[in-house]
Coordinates of C-alpha atoms in Angstrom, one line a residue:
X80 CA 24.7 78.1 68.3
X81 CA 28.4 77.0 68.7
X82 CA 29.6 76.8 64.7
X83 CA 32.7 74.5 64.4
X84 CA 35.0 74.4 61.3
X85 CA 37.2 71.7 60.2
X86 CA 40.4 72.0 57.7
X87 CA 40.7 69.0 55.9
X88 CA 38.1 66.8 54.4
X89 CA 40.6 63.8 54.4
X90 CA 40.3 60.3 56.5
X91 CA 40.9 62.0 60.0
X92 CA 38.3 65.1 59.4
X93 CA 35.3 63.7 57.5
X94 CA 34.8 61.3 60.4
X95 CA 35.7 63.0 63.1
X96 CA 33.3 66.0 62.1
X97 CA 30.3 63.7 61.1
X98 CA 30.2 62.2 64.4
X99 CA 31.0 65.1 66.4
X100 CA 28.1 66.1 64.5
X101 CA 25.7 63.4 65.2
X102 CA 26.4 63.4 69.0
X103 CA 26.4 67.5 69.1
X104 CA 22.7 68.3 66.8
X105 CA 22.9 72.1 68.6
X106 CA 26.3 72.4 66.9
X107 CA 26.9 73.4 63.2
X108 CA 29.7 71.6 62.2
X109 CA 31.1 72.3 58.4
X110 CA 34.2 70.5 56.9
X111 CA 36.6 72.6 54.5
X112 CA 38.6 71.5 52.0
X113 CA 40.7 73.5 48.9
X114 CA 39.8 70.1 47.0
X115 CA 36.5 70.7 45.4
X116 CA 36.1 67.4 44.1
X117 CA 37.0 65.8 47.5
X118 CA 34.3 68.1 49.0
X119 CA 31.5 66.4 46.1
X120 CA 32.3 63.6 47.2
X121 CA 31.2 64.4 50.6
X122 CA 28.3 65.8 49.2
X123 CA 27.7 62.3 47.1
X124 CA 26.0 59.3 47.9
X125 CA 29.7 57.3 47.3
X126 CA 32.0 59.3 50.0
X127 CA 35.6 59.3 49.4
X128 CA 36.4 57.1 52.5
X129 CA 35.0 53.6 53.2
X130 CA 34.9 52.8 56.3
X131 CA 31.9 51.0 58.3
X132 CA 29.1 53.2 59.5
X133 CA 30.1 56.2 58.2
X134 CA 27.6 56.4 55.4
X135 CA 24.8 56.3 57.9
X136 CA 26.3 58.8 59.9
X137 CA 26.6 61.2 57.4
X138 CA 23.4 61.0 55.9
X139 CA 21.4 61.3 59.2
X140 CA 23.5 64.7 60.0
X141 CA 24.0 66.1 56.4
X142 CA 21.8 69.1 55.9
X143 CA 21.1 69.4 59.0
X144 CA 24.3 70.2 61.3
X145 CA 26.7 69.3 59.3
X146 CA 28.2 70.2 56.1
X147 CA 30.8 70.0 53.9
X148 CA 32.4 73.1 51.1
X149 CA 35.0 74.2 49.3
X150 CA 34.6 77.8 51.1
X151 CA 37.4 77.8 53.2
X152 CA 37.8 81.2 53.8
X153 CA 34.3 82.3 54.4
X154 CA 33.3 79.5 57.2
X155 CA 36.5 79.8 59.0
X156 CA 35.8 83.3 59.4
X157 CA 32.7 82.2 61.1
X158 CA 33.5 79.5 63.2
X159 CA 34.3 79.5 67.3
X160 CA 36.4 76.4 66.8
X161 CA 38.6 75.6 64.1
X162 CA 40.3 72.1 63.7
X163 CA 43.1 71.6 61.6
X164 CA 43.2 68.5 60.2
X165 CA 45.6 68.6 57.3
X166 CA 47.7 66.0 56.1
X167 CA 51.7 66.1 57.6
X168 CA 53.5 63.6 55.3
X169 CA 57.2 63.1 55.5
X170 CA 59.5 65.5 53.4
X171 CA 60.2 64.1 49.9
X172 CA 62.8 66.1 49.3
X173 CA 65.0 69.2 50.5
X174 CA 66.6 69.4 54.0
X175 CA 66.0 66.3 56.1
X176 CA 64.1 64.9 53.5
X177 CA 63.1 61.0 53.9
X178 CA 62.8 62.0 57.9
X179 CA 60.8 65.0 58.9
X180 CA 57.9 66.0 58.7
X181 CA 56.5 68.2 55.6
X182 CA 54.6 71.0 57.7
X183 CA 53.5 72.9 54.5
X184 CA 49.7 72.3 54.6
X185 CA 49.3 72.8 58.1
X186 CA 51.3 76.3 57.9
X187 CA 49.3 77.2 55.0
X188 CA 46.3 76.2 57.3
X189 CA 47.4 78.4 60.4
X190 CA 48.0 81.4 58.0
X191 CA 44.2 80.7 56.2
X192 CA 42.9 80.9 59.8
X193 CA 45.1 84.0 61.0
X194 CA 43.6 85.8 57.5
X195 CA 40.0 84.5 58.2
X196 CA 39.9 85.2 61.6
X197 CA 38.7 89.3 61.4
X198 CA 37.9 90.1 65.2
X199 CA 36.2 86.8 65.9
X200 CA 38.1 84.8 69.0
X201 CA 38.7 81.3 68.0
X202 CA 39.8 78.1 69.7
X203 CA 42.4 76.5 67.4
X204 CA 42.6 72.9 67.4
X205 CA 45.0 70.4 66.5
X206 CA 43.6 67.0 64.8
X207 CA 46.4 66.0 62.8
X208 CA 50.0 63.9 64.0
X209 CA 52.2 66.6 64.3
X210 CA 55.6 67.1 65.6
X211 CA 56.1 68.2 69.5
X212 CA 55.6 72.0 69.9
X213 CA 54.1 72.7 66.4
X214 CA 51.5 74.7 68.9
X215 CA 53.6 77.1 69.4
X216 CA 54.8 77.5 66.3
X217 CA 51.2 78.3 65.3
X218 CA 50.7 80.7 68.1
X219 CA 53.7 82.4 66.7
X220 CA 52.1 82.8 63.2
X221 CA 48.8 83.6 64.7
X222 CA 50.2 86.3 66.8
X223 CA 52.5 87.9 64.2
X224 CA 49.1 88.2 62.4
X225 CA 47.0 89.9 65.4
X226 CA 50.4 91.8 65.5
X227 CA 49.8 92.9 62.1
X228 CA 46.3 94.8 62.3
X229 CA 43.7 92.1 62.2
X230 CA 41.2 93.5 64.5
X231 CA 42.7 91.9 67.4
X232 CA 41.4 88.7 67.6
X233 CA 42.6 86.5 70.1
X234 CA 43.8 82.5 69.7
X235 CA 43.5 79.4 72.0
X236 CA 45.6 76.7 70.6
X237 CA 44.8 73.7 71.8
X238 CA 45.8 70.0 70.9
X239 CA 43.3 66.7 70.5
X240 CA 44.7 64.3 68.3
X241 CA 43.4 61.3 67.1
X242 CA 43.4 57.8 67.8
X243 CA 40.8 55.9 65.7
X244 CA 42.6 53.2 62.9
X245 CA 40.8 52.8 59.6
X246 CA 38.3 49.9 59.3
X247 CA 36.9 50.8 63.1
X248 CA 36.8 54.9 62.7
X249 CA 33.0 55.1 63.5
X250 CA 32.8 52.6 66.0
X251 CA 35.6 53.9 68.2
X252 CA 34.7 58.2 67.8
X253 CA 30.9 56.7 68.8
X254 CA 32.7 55.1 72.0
X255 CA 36.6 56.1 72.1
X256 CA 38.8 54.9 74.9
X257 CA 39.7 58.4 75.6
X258 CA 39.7 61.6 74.0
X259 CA 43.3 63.7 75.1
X260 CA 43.0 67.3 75.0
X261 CA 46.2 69.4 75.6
X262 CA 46.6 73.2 76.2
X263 CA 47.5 76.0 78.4
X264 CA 43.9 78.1 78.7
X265 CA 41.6 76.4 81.0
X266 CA 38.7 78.2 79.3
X267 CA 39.8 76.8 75.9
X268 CA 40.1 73.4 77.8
X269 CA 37.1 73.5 79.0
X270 CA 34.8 74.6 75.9
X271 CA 36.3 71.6 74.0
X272 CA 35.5 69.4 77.1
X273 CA 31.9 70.7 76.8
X274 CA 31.7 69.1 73.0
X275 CA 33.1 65.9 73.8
X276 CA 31.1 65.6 77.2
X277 CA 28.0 65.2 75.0
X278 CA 28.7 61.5 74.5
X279 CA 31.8 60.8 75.8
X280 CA 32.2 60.3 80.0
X281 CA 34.0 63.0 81.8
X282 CA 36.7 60.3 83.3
X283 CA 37.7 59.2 79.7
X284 CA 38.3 62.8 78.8
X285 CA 42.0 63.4 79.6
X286 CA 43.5 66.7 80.0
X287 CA 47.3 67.5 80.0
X288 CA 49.7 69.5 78.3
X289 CA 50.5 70.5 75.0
X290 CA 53.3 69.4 74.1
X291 CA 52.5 66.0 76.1
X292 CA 49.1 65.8 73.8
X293 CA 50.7 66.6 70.6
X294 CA 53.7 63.6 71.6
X295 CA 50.7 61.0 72.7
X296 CA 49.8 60.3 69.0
X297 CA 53.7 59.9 67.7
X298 CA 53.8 57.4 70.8
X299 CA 51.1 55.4 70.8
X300 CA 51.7 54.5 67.2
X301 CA 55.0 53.8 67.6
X302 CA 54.2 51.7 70.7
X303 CA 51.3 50.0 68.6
X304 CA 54.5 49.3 65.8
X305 CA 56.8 48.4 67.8
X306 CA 54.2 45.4 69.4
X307 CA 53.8 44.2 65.8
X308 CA 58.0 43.9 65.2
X309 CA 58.3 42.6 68.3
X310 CA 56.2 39.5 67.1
X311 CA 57.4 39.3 63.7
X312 CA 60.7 38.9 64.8
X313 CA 59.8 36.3 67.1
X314 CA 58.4 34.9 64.2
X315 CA 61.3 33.9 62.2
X316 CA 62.7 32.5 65.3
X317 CA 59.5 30.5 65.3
X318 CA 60.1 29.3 62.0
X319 CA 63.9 28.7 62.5
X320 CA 63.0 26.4 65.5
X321 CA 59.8 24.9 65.1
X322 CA 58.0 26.6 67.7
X323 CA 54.8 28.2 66.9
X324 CA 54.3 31.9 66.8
X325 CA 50.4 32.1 67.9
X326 CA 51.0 29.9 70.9
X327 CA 54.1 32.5 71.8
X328 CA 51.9 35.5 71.7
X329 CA 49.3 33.8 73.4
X330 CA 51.4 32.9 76.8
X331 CA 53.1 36.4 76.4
X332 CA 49.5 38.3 75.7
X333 CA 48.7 36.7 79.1
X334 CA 51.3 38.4 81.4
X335 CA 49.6 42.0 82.3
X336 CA 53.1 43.7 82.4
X337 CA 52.7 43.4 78.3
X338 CA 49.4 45.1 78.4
X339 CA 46.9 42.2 78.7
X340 CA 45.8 40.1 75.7
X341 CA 47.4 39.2 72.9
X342 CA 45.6 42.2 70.9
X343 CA 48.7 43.2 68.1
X344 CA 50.8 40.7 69.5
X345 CA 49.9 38.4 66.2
X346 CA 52.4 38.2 63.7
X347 CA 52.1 38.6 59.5
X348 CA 54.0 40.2 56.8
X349 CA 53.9 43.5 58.3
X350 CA 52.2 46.4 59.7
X351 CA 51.3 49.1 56.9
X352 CA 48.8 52.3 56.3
X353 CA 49.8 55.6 55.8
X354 CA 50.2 57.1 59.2
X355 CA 52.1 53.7 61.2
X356 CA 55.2 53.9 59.9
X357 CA 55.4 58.0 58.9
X358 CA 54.5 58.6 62.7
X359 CA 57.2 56.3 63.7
X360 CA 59.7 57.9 61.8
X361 CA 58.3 61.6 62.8
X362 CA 59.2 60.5 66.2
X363 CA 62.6 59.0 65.2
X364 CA 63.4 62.7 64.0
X365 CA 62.5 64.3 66.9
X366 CA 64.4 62.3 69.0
X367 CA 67.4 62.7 66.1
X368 CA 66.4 66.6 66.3
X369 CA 66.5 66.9 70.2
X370 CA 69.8 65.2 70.6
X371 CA 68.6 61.7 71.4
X372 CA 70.6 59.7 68.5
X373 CA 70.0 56.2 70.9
X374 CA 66.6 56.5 71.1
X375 CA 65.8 57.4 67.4
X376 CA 67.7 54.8 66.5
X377 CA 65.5 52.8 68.2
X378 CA 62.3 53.9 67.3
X379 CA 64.4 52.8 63.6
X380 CA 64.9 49.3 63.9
X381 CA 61.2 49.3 64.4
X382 CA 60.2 50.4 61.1
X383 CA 63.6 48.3 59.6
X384 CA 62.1 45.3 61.4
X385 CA 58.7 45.6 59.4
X386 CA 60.7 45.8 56.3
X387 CA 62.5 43.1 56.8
X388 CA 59.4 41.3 58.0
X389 CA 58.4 41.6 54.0
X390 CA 61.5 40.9 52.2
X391 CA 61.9 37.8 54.2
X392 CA 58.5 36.8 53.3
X393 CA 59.2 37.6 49.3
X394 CA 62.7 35.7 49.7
X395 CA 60.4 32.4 51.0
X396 CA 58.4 32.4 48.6
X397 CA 61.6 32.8 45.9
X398 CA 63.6 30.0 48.3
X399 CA 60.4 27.9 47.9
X400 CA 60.3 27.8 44.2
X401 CA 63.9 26.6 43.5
X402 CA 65.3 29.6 44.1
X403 CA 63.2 31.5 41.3
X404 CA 59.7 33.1 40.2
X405 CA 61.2 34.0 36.7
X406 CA 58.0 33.2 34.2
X407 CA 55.7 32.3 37.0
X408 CA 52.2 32.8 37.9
X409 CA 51.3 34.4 41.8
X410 CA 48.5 34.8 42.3
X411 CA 48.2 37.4 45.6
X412 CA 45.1 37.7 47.7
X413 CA 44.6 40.8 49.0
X414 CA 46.2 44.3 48.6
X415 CA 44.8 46.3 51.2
X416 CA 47.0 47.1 54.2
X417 CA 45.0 45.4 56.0
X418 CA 41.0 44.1 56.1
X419 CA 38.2 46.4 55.8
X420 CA 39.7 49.0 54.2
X421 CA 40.1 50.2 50.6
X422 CA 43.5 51.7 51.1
X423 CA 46.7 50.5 49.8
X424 CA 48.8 53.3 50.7
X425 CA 52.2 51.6 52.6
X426 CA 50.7 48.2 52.1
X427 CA 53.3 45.5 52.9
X428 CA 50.7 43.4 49.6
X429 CA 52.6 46.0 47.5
X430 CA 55.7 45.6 48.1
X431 CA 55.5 41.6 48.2
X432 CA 54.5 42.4 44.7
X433 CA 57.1 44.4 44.1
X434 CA 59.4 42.0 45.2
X435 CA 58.3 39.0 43.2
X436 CA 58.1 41.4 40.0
X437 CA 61.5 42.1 40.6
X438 CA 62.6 38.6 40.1
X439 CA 60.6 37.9 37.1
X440 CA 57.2 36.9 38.3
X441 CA 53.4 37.5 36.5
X442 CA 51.8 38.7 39.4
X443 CA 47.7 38.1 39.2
X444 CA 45.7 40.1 42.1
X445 CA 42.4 40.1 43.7
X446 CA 41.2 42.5 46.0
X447 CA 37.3 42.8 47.2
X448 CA 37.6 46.8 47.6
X449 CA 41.0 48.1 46.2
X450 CA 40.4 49.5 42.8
X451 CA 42.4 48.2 39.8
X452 CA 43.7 52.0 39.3
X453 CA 45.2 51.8 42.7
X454 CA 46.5 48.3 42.6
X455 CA 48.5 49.0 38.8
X456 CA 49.3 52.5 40.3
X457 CA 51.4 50.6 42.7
X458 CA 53.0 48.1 40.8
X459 CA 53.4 50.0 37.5
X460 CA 56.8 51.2 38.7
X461 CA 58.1 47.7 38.4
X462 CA 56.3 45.1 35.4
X463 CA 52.8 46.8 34.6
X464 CA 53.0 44.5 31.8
X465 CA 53.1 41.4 34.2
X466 CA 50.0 42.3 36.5
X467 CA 46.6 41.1 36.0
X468 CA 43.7 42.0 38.3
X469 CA 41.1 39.5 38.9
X470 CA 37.8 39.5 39.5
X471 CA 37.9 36.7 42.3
X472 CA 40.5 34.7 44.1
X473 CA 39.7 31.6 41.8
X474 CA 40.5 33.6 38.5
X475 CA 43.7 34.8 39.9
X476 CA 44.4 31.6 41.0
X477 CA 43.6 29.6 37.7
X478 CA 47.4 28.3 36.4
X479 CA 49.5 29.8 39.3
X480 CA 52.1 28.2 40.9
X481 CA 51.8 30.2 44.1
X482 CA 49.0 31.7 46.1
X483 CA 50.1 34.4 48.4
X484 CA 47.2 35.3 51.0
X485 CA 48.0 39.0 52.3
X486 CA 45.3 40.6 53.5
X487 CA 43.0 38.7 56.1
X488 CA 39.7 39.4 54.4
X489 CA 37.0 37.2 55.8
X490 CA 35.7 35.7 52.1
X491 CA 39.4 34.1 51.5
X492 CA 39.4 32.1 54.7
X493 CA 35.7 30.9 53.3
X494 CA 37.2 29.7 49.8
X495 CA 37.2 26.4 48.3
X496 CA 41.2 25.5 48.4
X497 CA 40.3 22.0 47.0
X498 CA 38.8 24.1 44.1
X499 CA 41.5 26.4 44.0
X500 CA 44.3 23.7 44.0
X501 CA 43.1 21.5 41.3
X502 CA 43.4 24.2 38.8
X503 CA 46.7 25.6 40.1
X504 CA 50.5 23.9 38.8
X505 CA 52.3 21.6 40.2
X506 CA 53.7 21.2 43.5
X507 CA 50.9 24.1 44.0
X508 CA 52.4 26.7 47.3
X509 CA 50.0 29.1 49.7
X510 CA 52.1 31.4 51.7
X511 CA 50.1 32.4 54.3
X512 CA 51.7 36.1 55.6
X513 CA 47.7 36.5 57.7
X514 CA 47.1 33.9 59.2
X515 CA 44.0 33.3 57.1
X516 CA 44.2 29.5 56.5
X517 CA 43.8 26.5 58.1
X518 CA 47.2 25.2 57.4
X519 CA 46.4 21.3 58.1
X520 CA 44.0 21.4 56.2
X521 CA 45.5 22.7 52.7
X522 CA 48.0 20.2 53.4
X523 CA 45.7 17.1 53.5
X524 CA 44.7 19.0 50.1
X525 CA 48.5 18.8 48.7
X526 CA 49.3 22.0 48.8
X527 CA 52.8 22.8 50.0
X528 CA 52.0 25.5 53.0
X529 CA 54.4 28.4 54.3
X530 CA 52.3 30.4 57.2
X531 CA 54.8 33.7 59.2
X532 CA 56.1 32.5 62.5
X533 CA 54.3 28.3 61.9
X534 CA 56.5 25.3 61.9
X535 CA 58.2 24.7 58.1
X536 CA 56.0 22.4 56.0
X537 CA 58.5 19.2 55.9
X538 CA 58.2 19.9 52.5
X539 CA 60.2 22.8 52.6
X540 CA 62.6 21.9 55.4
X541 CA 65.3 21.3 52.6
X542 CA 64.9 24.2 50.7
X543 CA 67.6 27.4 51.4
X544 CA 67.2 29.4 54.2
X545 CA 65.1 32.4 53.8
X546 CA 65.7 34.6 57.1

């Protein structure tokens, strides 16, 4: 039996592995992790990622072909195929801090598996986002270990990097759009083309080099980012002007030279998560790092366009109040990055908060799956004294002068607004930054409406500019 061993139990791993393991029963397939708590959760009923269809899969393959420890060492040593997927956040401090990459778990991976390794062969493979020729870099550490006496065992490093966005991990490993595997050894090649071809067709199996595989993840993030900038800046244009953002991205989504559809051509208060952005960067600095100062520049403005996309929202919502939120009630719907999801790492619904605690504001949140920790762990740098977490959207609503709707979760496009306004202050404000409401209608209400990239409520055409 092929035995397959995965690094990292995090958000990339844990999926990856339980469906590789569902599709592959003749494989064992265990996922390591130096977090033992991380690992019981694994091992729980509540798994430390939400995301739909996972808990099914996992249960149907744990205890069977799949498992999950804290043994890093000893199944490493025993495995054909090692993944390494191990978080590569940016540096937070030190040389080129703020812009590179921090490889410091994945080095301390390569030199676990170079220790592990005895005389067993192993394929190594890349999961995680990592900078262009970080392969060879782990060749390099892998052969000054073989070097070194360990029974002369040989390494195939190969890169497959991942493509899957939270919310829709399951239903895109189950049936992805293609699986890119990069490296030099054919046989290697091959072998990992054998585990994929159990479910996935040979044509969507993409082969190429290394360097060109480990550079496909930085890119197609920062192509997906650069989509979403692209109509957020349109969108204060739309504002400016009275034109209406969803009809632009509609006749531009229809031209196949912009990739067909208007899929992440809509426009809101910015992109967020924890990998958009970072991988943007990542690829800024290797552009930076290879001499290219033009092109990370550009890859730049990207991520400064998303930023700006949410300080121009927080400065509407100021501009809309008379010019301050000092003493006021907002009430803000929604603090995951985006629907489906219980993360709030990088979430643009944080720093909106941020923003309006800044200028004095009581900020009251709701959130169906973000945890209170999380939400006051985000905004405790700022006013913890002037956050509240509610239970639902009409408790955070209750006395507010503003409603801010920033994550598109299904139940708050299914609220009663009529509700909602007649217990809210006077003139009551919804700032729409998803595209959640029907904006009409909340204005036959009375509300006073602000929705990213719609024509200004005449309400608000005489208030200070906000762009």
């Amino acid at each position: 039996m092929v035995k397959i061993c995965c690094i990292g139990a995090g958000y990339v791993g844990g999926p990856a592995m339980a469906v590789m393991a569902l599709k592959c029963p003749s494989i064992e397939v265990t996922v390591v992790d130096v977090s033992r708590r991380r690992i019981d959760a694994w091992n729980s009923d509540r798994l430390p990622v939400l995301e739909p269809g996972l808990d099914a899969v996992v249960r149907a393959c744990r205890g069977r072909n799949l498992s999950f420890s804290a043994d890093v060492d000893r199944h490493v040593a025993g495995a054909d195929i090692v993944f390494v997927s191990v978080n590569t956040p940016t540096k937070s401090r030190g040389l080129s801090a703020g812009r590179a990459p921090d490889l410091a778990y994945w080095e301390s991976a390569a030199r676990v598996i170079a220790a592990s390794a005895g005389s067993r062969s192993k394929i190594i493979v890349e999961k995680s986002a990592v900078p262009v020729r970080t392969a060879e870099a782990m060749e390099r550490i892998l052969l000054a270990h073989a070097g070194g006496g360990n029974g002369g065992a040989a390494f195939q490093v190969l890169s497959n990097p991942e493509f899957f966005s939270e919310g829709s991990a399951v239903r895109y490993l189950l049936r992805p759009d293609r699986v890119v595997i990069g490296g030099r050894d054919t046989g290697a090649v091959r072998a990992l083309r054998e585990v994929y071809a159990h479910w996935v067709p040979s044509d969507r199996i993409v082969s190429m080099g290394l360097c060109s595989a480990e550079l496909s993840k930085l890119a197609a993030s920062a192509f997906l980012a650069q989509r979403v900038s692209s109509a957020n800046a349109i969108s204060a244009l739309c504002e400016a002007t009275g034109a209406d953002v969803s009809e632009v991205t509609r006749a531009v989504g229809g031209d196949g030279r912009v990739g067909g559809g208007c899929s992440h051509l809509s426009s809101g208060v910015g992109f967020g998560g924890p990998s958009l952005a970072k991988d943007v960067l990542h690829l800024a600095y290797a552009c930076e790092a290879n001499g290219l100062p033009e092109a990370a520049e550009y890859w730049r403005q990207v991520v400064a366009v998303n930023e700006y996309q949410k300080g121009r929202f927080v400065r509407r919502v100021v501009a809309s109040m008379f010019g301050t939120v000092a003493g006021k009630k907002v009430a803000v719907l929604g603090f995951a990055f985006k629907a489906g999801v219980a993360d709030a790492r990088e979430s643009p619904a944080a720093d909106v908060c941020r923003g309006l605690l800044a200028d004095g504001a009581h900020v009251s949140v709701h959130d169906p799956a973000v945890s209170e920790r999380q939400i006051r762990r985000e905004t405790a740098a700022v006013a913890k004294e002037k956050v509240r977490v509610a239970r639902d959207a009409y408790e955070a609503a209750e006395g507010a002068h503003g409603v801010c709707v920033l994550t598109a979760w299904e139940e708050f496009r299914a609220l009663d607004y009529r509700r909602i306004f007649d217990g809210m202050r006077r003139p009551a404000f919804v700032f729409d930054g998803r595209g959640v409401v029907d904006v009409g209608k909340l204005r036959e209400i009375g509300f006073v409406v602000y929705a990213v990239g719609k024509p200004l409520d005449p309400w608000l055409k005489g208030m200070p500019a906000a762009a």
